[in-house]
Short mmCIF file of C-alpha atoms in Angstrom, two decimals:
data_model
loop_
_atom_site.label_atom_id
_atom_site.label_comp_id
_atom_site.label_asym_id
_atom_site.label_seq_id
_atom_site.Cartn_x
_atom_site.Cartn_y
_atom_site.Cartn_z
CA MET A 10 25.58 10.28 15.92
CA PRO A 11 26.74 10.98 12.35
CA LEU A 12 28.20 14.37 11.49
CA PRO A 13 25.58 16.86 10.25
CA THR A 14 27.20 16.83 6.81
CA ALA A 15 27.25 13.03 6.54
CA ASP A 16 25.22 11.45 3.76
CA LEU A 17 21.58 10.89 4.69
CA VAL A 18 22.13 7.14 4.67
CA HIS A 19 24.05 7.50 7.94
CA HIS A 20 21.36 9.64 9.56
CA LEU A 21 18.60 7.23 8.58
CA ALA A 22 20.56 4.19 9.71
CA ASP A 23 21.32 5.87 13.04
CA ALA A 24 17.64 6.69 13.58
CA VAL A 25 16.44 3.16 12.78
CA VAL A 26 18.99 1.44 15.00
CA GLY A 27 18.45 3.94 17.80
CA THR A 28 14.67 3.65 17.91
CA ARG A 29 13.25 2.26 21.16
CA TYR A 30 9.68 1.28 21.95
CA ALA A 31 9.47 3.71 24.87
CA GLN A 32 10.16 6.70 22.62
CA LEU A 33 7.52 5.90 20.00
CA PRO A 34 4.49 8.23 19.95
CA ALA A 35 1.21 6.50 20.68
CA ASP A 36 -0.09 7.05 17.13
CA ALA A 37 2.97 5.37 15.62
CA VAL A 38 2.50 2.32 17.88
CA GLU A 39 -1.17 2.08 16.98
CA ALA A 40 -0.45 2.50 13.28
CA ALA A 41 2.16 -0.27 13.34
CA LYS A 42 -0.28 -2.66 15.00
CA LYS A 43 -3.18 -1.71 12.74
CA SER A 44 -0.96 -2.15 9.69
CA ILE A 45 0.06 -5.62 10.79
CA LEU A 46 -3.55 -6.79 11.21
CA ASP A 47 -4.64 -5.05 8.01
CA THR A 48 -1.78 -6.50 5.95
CA LEU A 49 -2.23 -10.04 7.24
CA GLY A 50 -5.91 -9.88 6.33
CA VAL A 51 -5.26 -8.59 2.83
CA ILE A 52 -2.70 -11.36 2.24
CA LEU A 53 -5.26 -13.99 3.22
CA ALA A 54 -7.86 -12.48 0.89
CA ALA A 55 -5.39 -12.29 -1.98
CA GLY A 56 -4.57 -15.97 -1.69
CA GLY A 57 -8.21 -16.84 -2.15
CA THR A 58 -9.25 -14.37 -4.84
CA GLU A 59 -6.32 -13.29 -7.07
CA PRO A 60 -5.17 -15.98 -9.54
CA ALA A 61 -2.05 -13.99 -10.48
CA VAL A 62 -0.31 -14.84 -7.19
CA GLN A 63 -0.37 -18.56 -7.89
CA GLY A 64 2.70 -18.36 -10.13
CA VAL A 65 4.67 -16.59 -7.41
CA VAL A 66 3.72 -19.21 -4.81
CA ASP A 67 4.50 -22.06 -7.22
CA LEU A 68 7.93 -20.57 -7.92
CA VAL A 69 8.65 -20.17 -4.21
CA ARG A 70 7.68 -23.79 -3.55
CA GLU A 71 9.69 -25.01 -6.52
CA SER A 72 12.78 -23.18 -5.28
CA GLY A 73 12.93 -25.19 -2.06
CA GLY A 74 15.51 -24.30 0.56
CA ARG A 75 15.43 -24.06 4.35
CA PRO A 76 11.90 -23.80 5.83
CA GLU A 77 12.50 -20.57 7.74
CA ALA A 78 9.35 -18.47 7.31
CA SER A 79 5.66 -18.96 6.60
CA VAL A 80 4.06 -18.57 3.19
CA LEU A 81 0.71 -17.20 4.27
CA ALA A 82 -2.62 -18.08 2.67
CA PHE A 83 -1.17 -21.20 0.99
CA GLY A 84 0.69 -22.77 3.91
CA GLY A 85 4.16 -24.23 4.20
CA LYS A 86 7.51 -22.58 4.82
CA ALA A 87 10.32 -21.29 2.65
CA PRO A 88 13.61 -19.43 3.08
CA ALA A 89 12.97 -15.99 4.56
CA ILE A 90 13.84 -14.26 1.30
CA MET A 91 11.31 -16.27 -0.67
CA ALA A 92 8.58 -16.10 1.98
CA ALA A 93 8.91 -12.30 1.92
CA PHE A 94 8.57 -12.45 -1.87
CA ALA A 95 5.35 -14.49 -1.78
CA ASN A 96 3.74 -12.61 1.10
CA GLY A 97 4.74 -9.22 -0.32
CA ALA A 98 3.22 -10.09 -3.70
CA MET A 99 -0.04 -11.03 -1.99
CA ALA A 100 0.03 -7.98 0.30
CA HIS A 101 -0.49 -5.51 -2.54
CA CYS A 102 -2.15 -7.46 -5.33
CA LEU A 103 -5.70 -6.55 -4.25
CA ASP A 104 -4.74 -2.87 -3.89
CA PHE A 105 -6.35 -3.16 -0.47
CA ASP A 106 -3.23 -2.43 1.60
CA ASP A 107 -2.69 0.72 3.63
CA GLN A 108 -1.16 3.92 2.30
CA THR A 109 0.33 7.24 3.38
CA PRO A 110 -1.78 10.42 3.35
CA TRP A 111 0.10 11.36 0.16
CA GLY A 112 -0.45 8.04 -1.63
CA GLN A 113 1.85 5.03 -2.12
CA HIS A 114 2.20 1.94 0.01
CA ALA A 115 4.78 1.10 2.67
CA SER A 116 3.37 -1.76 4.73
CA SER A 117 2.97 -4.27 1.90
CA SER A 118 6.78 -4.26 1.63
CA VAL A 119 7.62 -3.61 5.29
CA ILE A 120 5.51 -6.21 7.07
CA PRO A 121 6.26 -9.29 4.91
CA ALA A 122 9.98 -8.50 5.20
CA ALA A 123 9.87 -7.93 8.97
CA PHE A 124 7.94 -11.11 9.73
CA ALA A 125 10.07 -13.25 7.40
CA VAL A 126 13.30 -12.34 9.20
CA ALA A 127 11.55 -12.53 12.59
CA GLU A 128 10.62 -16.16 11.92
CA ARG A 129 14.15 -16.88 10.72
CA LYS A 130 15.67 -15.28 13.81
CA GLY A 131 13.14 -16.43 16.40
CA GLY A 132 12.19 -14.82 19.70
CA VAL A 133 11.36 -11.37 18.33
CA SER A 134 9.00 -9.72 20.81
CA GLY A 135 5.85 -7.85 19.95
CA ARG A 136 7.47 -4.60 21.06
CA GLU A 137 10.46 -5.16 18.78
CA MET A 138 8.13 -5.88 15.86
CA ILE A 139 6.23 -2.66 16.54
CA VAL A 140 9.51 -0.74 16.62
CA ALA A 141 10.63 -2.29 13.33
CA VAL A 142 7.38 -1.55 11.51
CA ALA A 143 7.18 2.00 12.90
CA ALA A 144 10.76 2.70 11.83
CA GLY A 145 10.11 1.39 8.33
CA GLN A 146 6.92 3.39 7.93
CA ASP A 147 8.73 6.53 9.09
CA ILE A 148 11.58 6.10 6.59
CA PHE A 149 9.07 5.60 3.78
CA ALA A 150 7.05 8.71 4.61
CA ARG A 151 10.13 10.91 4.99
CA LEU A 152 11.42 9.91 1.57
CA ARG A 153 7.98 10.06 -0.04
CA CYS A 154 7.25 13.64 1.03
CA ASN A 155 10.59 15.20 0.26
CA VAL A 156 11.56 14.28 -3.29
CA GLY A 157 10.78 15.97 -6.60
CA TRP A 158 8.58 13.23 -8.02
CA ARG A 159 7.61 13.55 -11.68
CA LYS A 160 5.32 10.49 -11.65
CA ASP A 161 7.94 8.55 -13.58
CA TRP A 162 9.12 6.15 -10.87
CA ASN A 163 6.80 3.93 -8.87
CA LEU A 164 7.53 5.37 -5.43
CA SER A 165 5.98 2.40 -3.60
CA SER A 166 8.73 0.07 -4.78
CA VAL A 167 11.51 2.65 -5.18
CA MET A 168 11.06 3.80 -1.55
CA GLY A 169 9.51 0.59 -0.25
CA VAL A 170 12.70 -1.42 -0.42
CA PHE A 171 14.47 1.05 1.91
CA ALA A 172 11.54 1.10 4.34
CA ALA A 173 11.38 -2.70 4.37
CA THR A 174 15.16 -2.91 4.80
CA ALA A 175 14.90 -0.61 7.82
CA ALA A 176 12.28 -2.92 9.34
CA ALA A 177 14.09 -6.15 8.52
CA GLY A 178 17.42 -4.78 9.71
CA ARG A 179 15.86 -3.58 12.95
CA VAL A 180 14.36 -7.02 13.58
CA LEU A 181 17.78 -8.59 13.02
CA GLY A 182 19.41 -6.13 15.40
CA LEU A 183 21.88 -4.76 12.86
CA SER A 184 24.50 -2.27 14.05
CA ARG A 185 24.59 1.27 12.67
CA GLU A 186 27.34 0.28 10.27
CA GLN A 187 25.45 -2.80 9.12
CA MET A 188 22.23 -0.83 8.65
CA THR A 189 24.09 1.71 6.53
CA ASN A 190 25.43 -1.16 4.46
CA ALA A 191 21.97 -2.71 4.19
CA PHE A 192 20.52 0.48 2.73
CA GLY A 193 23.32 0.51 0.16
CA ILE A 194 22.67 -3.11 -0.79
CA ALA A 195 18.93 -2.38 -0.98
CA SER A 196 19.59 0.25 -3.64
CA MET A 197 20.25 -2.64 -6.03
CA GLN A 198 16.55 -3.51 -5.70
CA SER A 199 15.16 0.07 -5.73
CA CYS A 200 13.23 0.13 -8.98
CA GLY A 201 9.89 0.18 -10.76
CA VAL A 202 8.59 2.51 -13.47
CA MET A 203 5.10 4.03 -13.53
CA GLU A 204 4.28 2.37 -16.84
CA MET A 205 4.13 -0.85 -14.85
CA VAL A 206 1.46 0.79 -12.67
CA CYS A 207 -0.48 2.63 -15.38
CA GLY A 208 -0.21 0.20 -18.29
CA THR A 209 -2.88 -2.43 -18.93
CA GLY A 210 -2.74 -6.21 -19.21
CA SER A 211 0.05 -6.90 -16.70
CA ASP A 212 0.02 -8.68 -13.33
CA LEU A 213 3.09 -6.75 -12.13
CA ARG A 214 1.17 -3.78 -10.79
CA GLY A 215 -0.41 -6.08 -8.24
CA MET A 216 2.64 -7.96 -7.08
CA TYR A 217 5.42 -5.35 -7.06
CA ALA A 218 5.67 -5.26 -3.25
CA GLY A 219 6.95 -8.83 -3.36
CA PHE A 220 10.08 -7.66 -5.14
CA SER A 221 10.82 -4.88 -2.65
CA ALA A 222 10.15 -7.18 0.34
CA LYS A 223 12.42 -9.83 -1.15
CA GLY A 224 15.11 -7.24 -1.91
CA ALA A 225 14.92 -5.89 1.63
CA VAL A 226 15.42 -9.28 3.27
CA THR A 227 18.30 -9.98 0.89
CA ALA A 228 19.90 -6.65 1.80
CA ALA A 229 19.49 -7.07 5.55
CA LEU A 230 20.85 -10.61 5.57
CA LEU A 231 23.83 -9.73 3.38
CA ALA A 232 24.65 -6.79 5.64
CA GLU A 233 24.43 -9.07 8.66
CA MET A 234 26.93 -11.37 6.92
CA GLY A 235 29.38 -8.53 6.34
CA THR A 236 28.67 -7.27 2.84
CA THR A 237 29.43 -3.55 2.58
CA GLY A 238 27.22 -0.94 0.97
CA VAL A 239 27.61 2.61 -0.37
CA GLN A 240 28.57 5.31 2.11
CA SER A 241 27.29 8.15 -0.08
CA LEU A 242 24.18 6.31 -1.21
CA PHE A 243 21.59 9.07 -1.20
CA GLU A 244 23.52 12.29 -1.77
CA GLY A 245 26.54 11.20 -3.78
CA GLU A 246 27.20 12.69 -7.21
CA TYR A 247 25.67 9.61 -8.79
CA GLY A 248 23.56 8.64 -5.82
CA PHE A 249 19.88 7.93 -5.30
CA PHE A 250 18.54 11.48 -5.38
CA ALA A 251 20.63 12.50 -8.38
CA THR A 252 19.68 9.41 -10.36
CA TYR A 253 15.98 9.14 -9.57
CA PHE A 254 14.96 12.74 -8.95
CA GLY A 255 17.48 14.94 -10.72
CA GLY A 256 18.87 16.10 -7.38
CA ARG A 257 15.50 17.53 -6.28
CA TYR A 258 14.98 16.67 -2.62
CA ASP A 259 14.48 18.45 0.69
CA ARG A 260 17.29 17.40 3.03
CA ASP A 261 15.99 19.43 5.94
CA GLY A 262 12.53 17.96 5.50
CA ILE A 263 13.87 14.41 5.65
CA LEU A 264 15.86 15.16 8.81
CA GLU A 265 13.26 17.25 10.63
CA ASP A 266 12.46 15.65 14.02
CA LEU A 267 14.05 12.37 12.86
CA GLY A 268 13.91 9.94 15.77
CA VAL A 269 11.19 11.99 17.47
CA ASP A 270 8.28 12.32 15.06
CA TYR A 271 7.44 8.93 13.55
CA LYS A 272 5.39 9.71 10.48
CA GLY A 273 3.83 6.29 10.14
CA GLY A 274 1.32 7.50 12.70
CA GLY A 275 -0.59 9.06 9.81
CA THR A 276 -1.02 5.76 7.93
CA LEU A 277 -4.44 5.37 6.28
CA TYR A 278 -6.45 2.18 5.76
CA LYS A 279 -8.75 1.30 2.88
CA LEU A 280 -12.41 0.42 3.01
CA TRP A 281 -12.49 -0.52 -0.68
CA PRO A 282 -10.11 -2.90 -2.56
CA SER A 283 -9.01 -0.52 -5.30
CA VAL A 284 -6.40 2.12 -6.04
CA GLY A 285 -6.60 4.81 -3.36
CA THR A 286 -6.46 7.65 -5.86
CA ALA A 287 -9.92 6.61 -7.11
CA HIS A 288 -11.57 6.51 -3.68
CA SER A 289 -12.84 10.08 -3.76
CA HIS A 290 -14.66 9.41 -7.03
CA ILE A 291 -15.98 6.11 -5.66
CA HIS A 292 -17.24 7.81 -2.52
CA ALA A 293 -18.86 10.65 -4.44
CA THR A 294 -20.63 8.18 -6.74
CA ILE A 295 -21.92 6.04 -3.87
CA GLU A 296 -23.18 9.11 -2.03
CA LEU A 297 -24.99 10.48 -5.09
CA MET A 298 -26.63 7.15 -5.89
CA THR A 299 -27.70 6.60 -2.30
CA ARG A 300 -28.80 10.07 -1.23
CA HIS A 301 -30.86 10.68 -4.34
CA ASP A 302 -31.93 7.03 -4.74
CA LEU A 303 -30.85 7.02 -8.37
CA SER A 304 -31.35 4.13 -10.76
CA VAL A 305 -28.47 3.24 -13.06
CA ASP A 306 -30.99 2.70 -15.88
CA ASP A 307 -32.02 6.37 -15.65
CA ILE A 308 -28.45 7.67 -16.00
CA ASP A 309 -27.24 9.23 -19.24
CA GLU A 310 -23.67 10.05 -18.15
CA ILE A 311 -21.45 9.68 -15.11
CA ARG A 312 -18.95 12.50 -15.50
CA VAL A 313 -15.74 12.03 -13.54
CA TYR A 314 -13.59 15.15 -13.32
CA VAL A 315 -9.92 14.20 -13.47
CA GLY A 316 -6.49 15.70 -12.93
CA ASP A 317 -3.27 14.34 -14.36
CA TYR A 318 -3.07 11.19 -12.23
CA HIS A 319 -6.81 10.45 -12.30
CA ASP A 320 -6.52 10.64 -16.09
CA LEU A 321 -4.04 7.75 -16.11
CA MET A 322 -6.84 5.57 -14.75
CA CYS A 323 -9.01 6.49 -17.76
CA ARG A 324 -6.65 5.80 -20.67
CA PRO A 325 -7.15 4.05 -23.02
CA LEU A 326 -10.82 4.71 -22.28
CA GLU A 327 -12.38 1.67 -23.92
CA ALA A 328 -9.93 -0.69 -22.21
CA ARG A 329 -10.60 1.00 -18.85
CA ARG A 330 -14.35 0.64 -19.34
CA GLU A 331 -13.97 -3.09 -19.87
CA PRO A 332 -10.86 -4.34 -18.01
CA THR A 333 -9.70 -7.87 -18.72
CA THR A 334 -7.70 -8.53 -15.53
CA LEU A 335 -8.51 -8.07 -11.87
CA VAL A 336 -5.43 -5.88 -11.47
CA ASP A 337 -6.58 -3.57 -14.27
CA ALA A 338 -10.10 -3.40 -12.84
CA LYS A 339 -8.79 -1.97 -9.58
CA PHE A 340 -6.94 0.78 -11.47
CA SER A 341 -9.77 1.62 -13.89
CA LEU A 342 -11.69 4.73 -12.85
CA PRO A 343 -14.58 4.11 -15.31
CA PHE A 344 -15.00 0.53 -14.04
CA LEU A 345 -14.70 1.55 -10.39
CA ALA A 346 -17.24 4.34 -10.79
CA ALA A 347 -19.55 1.87 -12.50
CA VAL A 348 -19.23 -0.65 -9.65
CA ALA A 349 -19.95 2.14 -7.17
CA ALA A 350 -23.02 3.21 -9.13
CA VAL A 351 -24.44 -0.29 -9.54
CA ARG A 352 -23.56 -1.71 -6.10
CA ARG A 353 -23.75 1.51 -4.04
CA GLY A 354 -20.69 0.07 -2.33
CA MET A 355 -17.64 -2.04 -3.10
CA GLY A 356 -16.07 -5.21 -1.75
CA VAL A 357 -13.68 -8.04 -2.55
CA SER A 358 -16.49 -9.97 -4.25
CA ASP A 359 -16.75 -7.23 -6.89
CA PHE A 360 -13.34 -8.23 -8.22
CA THR A 361 -13.54 -11.78 -9.48
CA ALA A 362 -13.33 -13.16 -13.00
CA GLN A 363 -17.10 -13.46 -13.04
CA ALA A 364 -17.66 -9.96 -11.66
CA LEU A 365 -15.59 -8.44 -14.48
CA LYS A 366 -18.27 -9.67 -16.90
CA ASP A 367 -21.27 -8.30 -14.99
CA PRO A 368 -23.43 -6.78 -17.77
CA ARG A 369 -24.91 -4.09 -15.50
CA VAL A 370 -21.46 -2.87 -14.43
CA LEU A 371 -20.10 -2.98 -17.99
CA SER A 372 -23.13 -1.07 -19.25
CA ALA A 373 -22.68 1.56 -16.53
CA ALA A 374 -18.97 1.85 -17.36
CA GLN A 375 -19.89 2.89 -20.91
CA LYS A 376 -21.66 5.89 -19.37
CA VAL A 377 -18.57 7.09 -17.49
CA VAL A 378 -17.02 10.12 -19.19
CA PRO A 379 -13.73 11.62 -17.93
CA ILE A 380 -13.47 15.42 -18.05
CA GLN A 381 -10.12 17.17 -17.59
CA ASP A 382 -9.73 19.59 -14.67
CA ARG A 383 -6.18 20.82 -14.09
CA ALA A 384 -7.14 22.00 -10.60
CA LEU A 385 -7.18 18.29 -9.68
CA ASP A 386 -3.56 17.63 -10.73
CA TRP A 387 -1.47 15.76 -8.14
CA LYS A 388 1.06 17.88 -6.28
CA LEU A 389 2.08 16.59 -2.81
CA GLU A 390 -1.53 15.76 -1.96
CA LEU A 391 -4.08 14.60 -4.51
CA PRO A 392 -7.20 16.83 -4.57
CA PRO A 393 -10.51 14.96 -4.13
CA GLY A 394 -12.25 13.98 -7.33
CA ARG A 395 -15.59 15.35 -8.45
CA VAL A 396 -18.49 13.40 -9.97
CA GLU A 397 -21.52 14.69 -11.86
CA ILE A 398 -24.39 12.35 -12.72
CA VAL A 399 -26.63 13.42 -15.59
CA LEU A 400 -30.00 11.68 -15.89
CA ARG A 401 -31.91 11.03 -19.09
CA ASP A 402 -34.56 13.53 -18.00
CA GLY A 403 -31.93 16.29 -17.81
CA ARG A 404 -31.52 16.45 -14.03
CA ARG A 405 -27.94 16.71 -12.72
CA PHE A 406 -26.43 15.79 -9.39
CA GLU A 407 -22.88 16.69 -8.42
CA ARG A 408 -20.62 15.90 -5.47
CA VAL A 409 -16.95 16.29 -4.50
CA GLY A 410 -15.54 13.18 -2.85
CA THR A 411 -14.64 14.61 0.54
CA ASP A 412 -14.66 12.78 3.89
CA VAL A 413 -13.76 9.51 2.17
CA PRO A 414 -13.89 6.50 4.51
CA GLY A 415 -10.32 5.76 5.50
CA SER A 416 -9.15 9.35 4.94
CA PRO A 417 -7.70 11.64 7.65
CA GLU A 418 -11.16 13.20 7.91
CA ALA A 419 -12.89 9.83 8.39
CA PRO A 420 -10.20 7.39 9.61
CA MET A 421 -10.87 3.69 10.08
CA THR A 422 -11.02 2.63 13.72
CA TRP A 423 -9.72 -0.54 15.31
CA ASP A 424 -13.20 -2.03 15.02
CA ASP A 425 -13.32 -1.11 11.31
CA ILE A 426 -9.98 -2.79 10.66
CA ALA A 427 -11.00 -5.84 12.71
CA ARG A 428 -14.14 -6.22 10.58
CA LYS A 429 -12.07 -5.80 7.43
CA PHE A 430 -9.68 -8.51 8.66
CA ALA A 431 -12.59 -10.88 9.29
CA ASP A 432 -14.06 -10.16 5.84
CA CYS A 433 -10.71 -10.75 4.17
CA ALA A 434 -10.11 -13.96 6.11
CA SER A 435 -13.52 -15.28 5.05
CA VAL A 436 -12.42 -15.46 1.39
CA ALA A 437 -9.03 -17.05 2.06
CA THR A 438 -8.09 -20.27 0.28
CA VAL A 439 -8.71 -22.05 3.59
CA PRO A 440 -10.64 -19.58 5.76
CA PRO A 441 -9.52 -19.55 9.40
CA SER A 442 -12.15 -20.28 12.02
CA MET A 443 -13.96 -17.53 13.92
CA ASP A 444 -11.87 -18.46 16.96
CA GLN A 445 -8.66 -18.01 14.97
CA VAL A 446 -9.86 -14.68 13.58
CA SER A 447 -10.81 -13.40 17.03
CA LYS A 448 -7.53 -14.56 18.52
CA VAL A 449 -5.43 -12.80 15.87
CA GLN A 450 -7.48 -9.62 16.25
CA ARG A 451 -6.94 -9.64 20.01
CA MET A 452 -3.26 -10.59 19.85
CA THR A 453 -2.47 -7.85 17.36
CA ARG A 454 -4.24 -5.21 19.38
CA GLU A 455 -2.17 -6.31 22.38
CA LEU A 456 0.99 -7.02 20.38
CA GLU A 457 3.29 -5.23 22.82
CA SER A 458 2.53 -7.96 25.37
CA LEU A 459 3.67 -10.88 23.18
CA ASN A 460 7.05 -12.45 23.79
CA ASP A 461 7.11 -13.68 20.20
CA ALA A 462 5.38 -11.61 17.52
CA THR A 463 5.30 -14.53 15.09
CA GLU A 464 2.71 -16.27 17.28
CA LEU A 465 0.26 -14.31 15.10
CA LEU A 466 1.33 -16.31 12.08
CA ARG A 467 1.18 -19.64 13.88
CA VAL A 468 -2.48 -19.01 14.66
CA LEU A 469 -3.19 -18.55 10.94
CA VAL A 470 -1.10 -21.32 9.34
#
């Protein structure tokens, strides 16, 4: 055990290396398995519906190298580093991947990295994969909840590379010293500014998890080969917390019940393929349209009440009302509210090049009006959004987006995630058969019984 005063990098490395399957809480085991099935499904769907990933896959294929790990959705194998890059890019690009209760995404970095090194290594059991994913999810949540975030850094990639390194290093069986080194090496890939997330016209917001997954595999493999890291990585004078967060972090919060309470157990799963911070507005809109049987043609305004982060999804307003890329559409609150109003639901098919030009959705988006409400600003948890629909005849209907599907109040069950996996698989470039889908669903649910976790991938490729 590291000394109590040792830099947090040593405490985190010790916890990851020391984690054993038998000590994991049941919710952490279930979350790891659910996240694996959920992430694999989202990757398959991305390959079939998001054109932006094609460049990543082409680059990976062009780079060549040893065929160590599977490139999902498109087939073939690549070096583990590059397979993690491709699969990570696909894992987030639909914004359909899981998230913590406080926002941000761990699994789209963690799972591509863990499976890439597992295929390279061979013989990694289902239990070891569960341990690796649970450890990575825990590291992510502990860092996410205990830093003074000013919404300047993209926490999903800044934290994601450390979470994915934890998972990849655990799969490789790194020692405590090697894991410490791996975290230090991973800091070279800890990056991503919020302008990349909030700006319009870029594909990067969709594929950023590929970079953190790739960086994590690079870090873990270099550490395994003897490269040394930074022993005062997190708390040094010029370390991670000082550089990224101005020294604002809660050390005790990060260490509380470390190695006992695995916080990935609270992972949430999405019903709709769009930014999670818009789901409360989406839910409120669907509920209003359905319960009152409203017609979009009768609507004068759809008022969405927004705090500071919601507001980012509304600016510039005209561009958000008529997004030009699939990535932008999933981060556009006016467009998402319009889809919810017109469709009374939302699915992968609502985000295609053709769907972006749907005249009914675009007309409805022109009716969406954001209204500032500072009570909805994002602190640790984002308050649920509020929607008011004003009809041409003067009637008004209002709802707060509580009990959102996939939230802690209405979590997605195994059956929900299995259906989501099947739906995602159905739009893959080459959709797997029903037998393949059923087999992967069953194998993932019983992952602890597999001698080789990568059998899941062999069923799909």
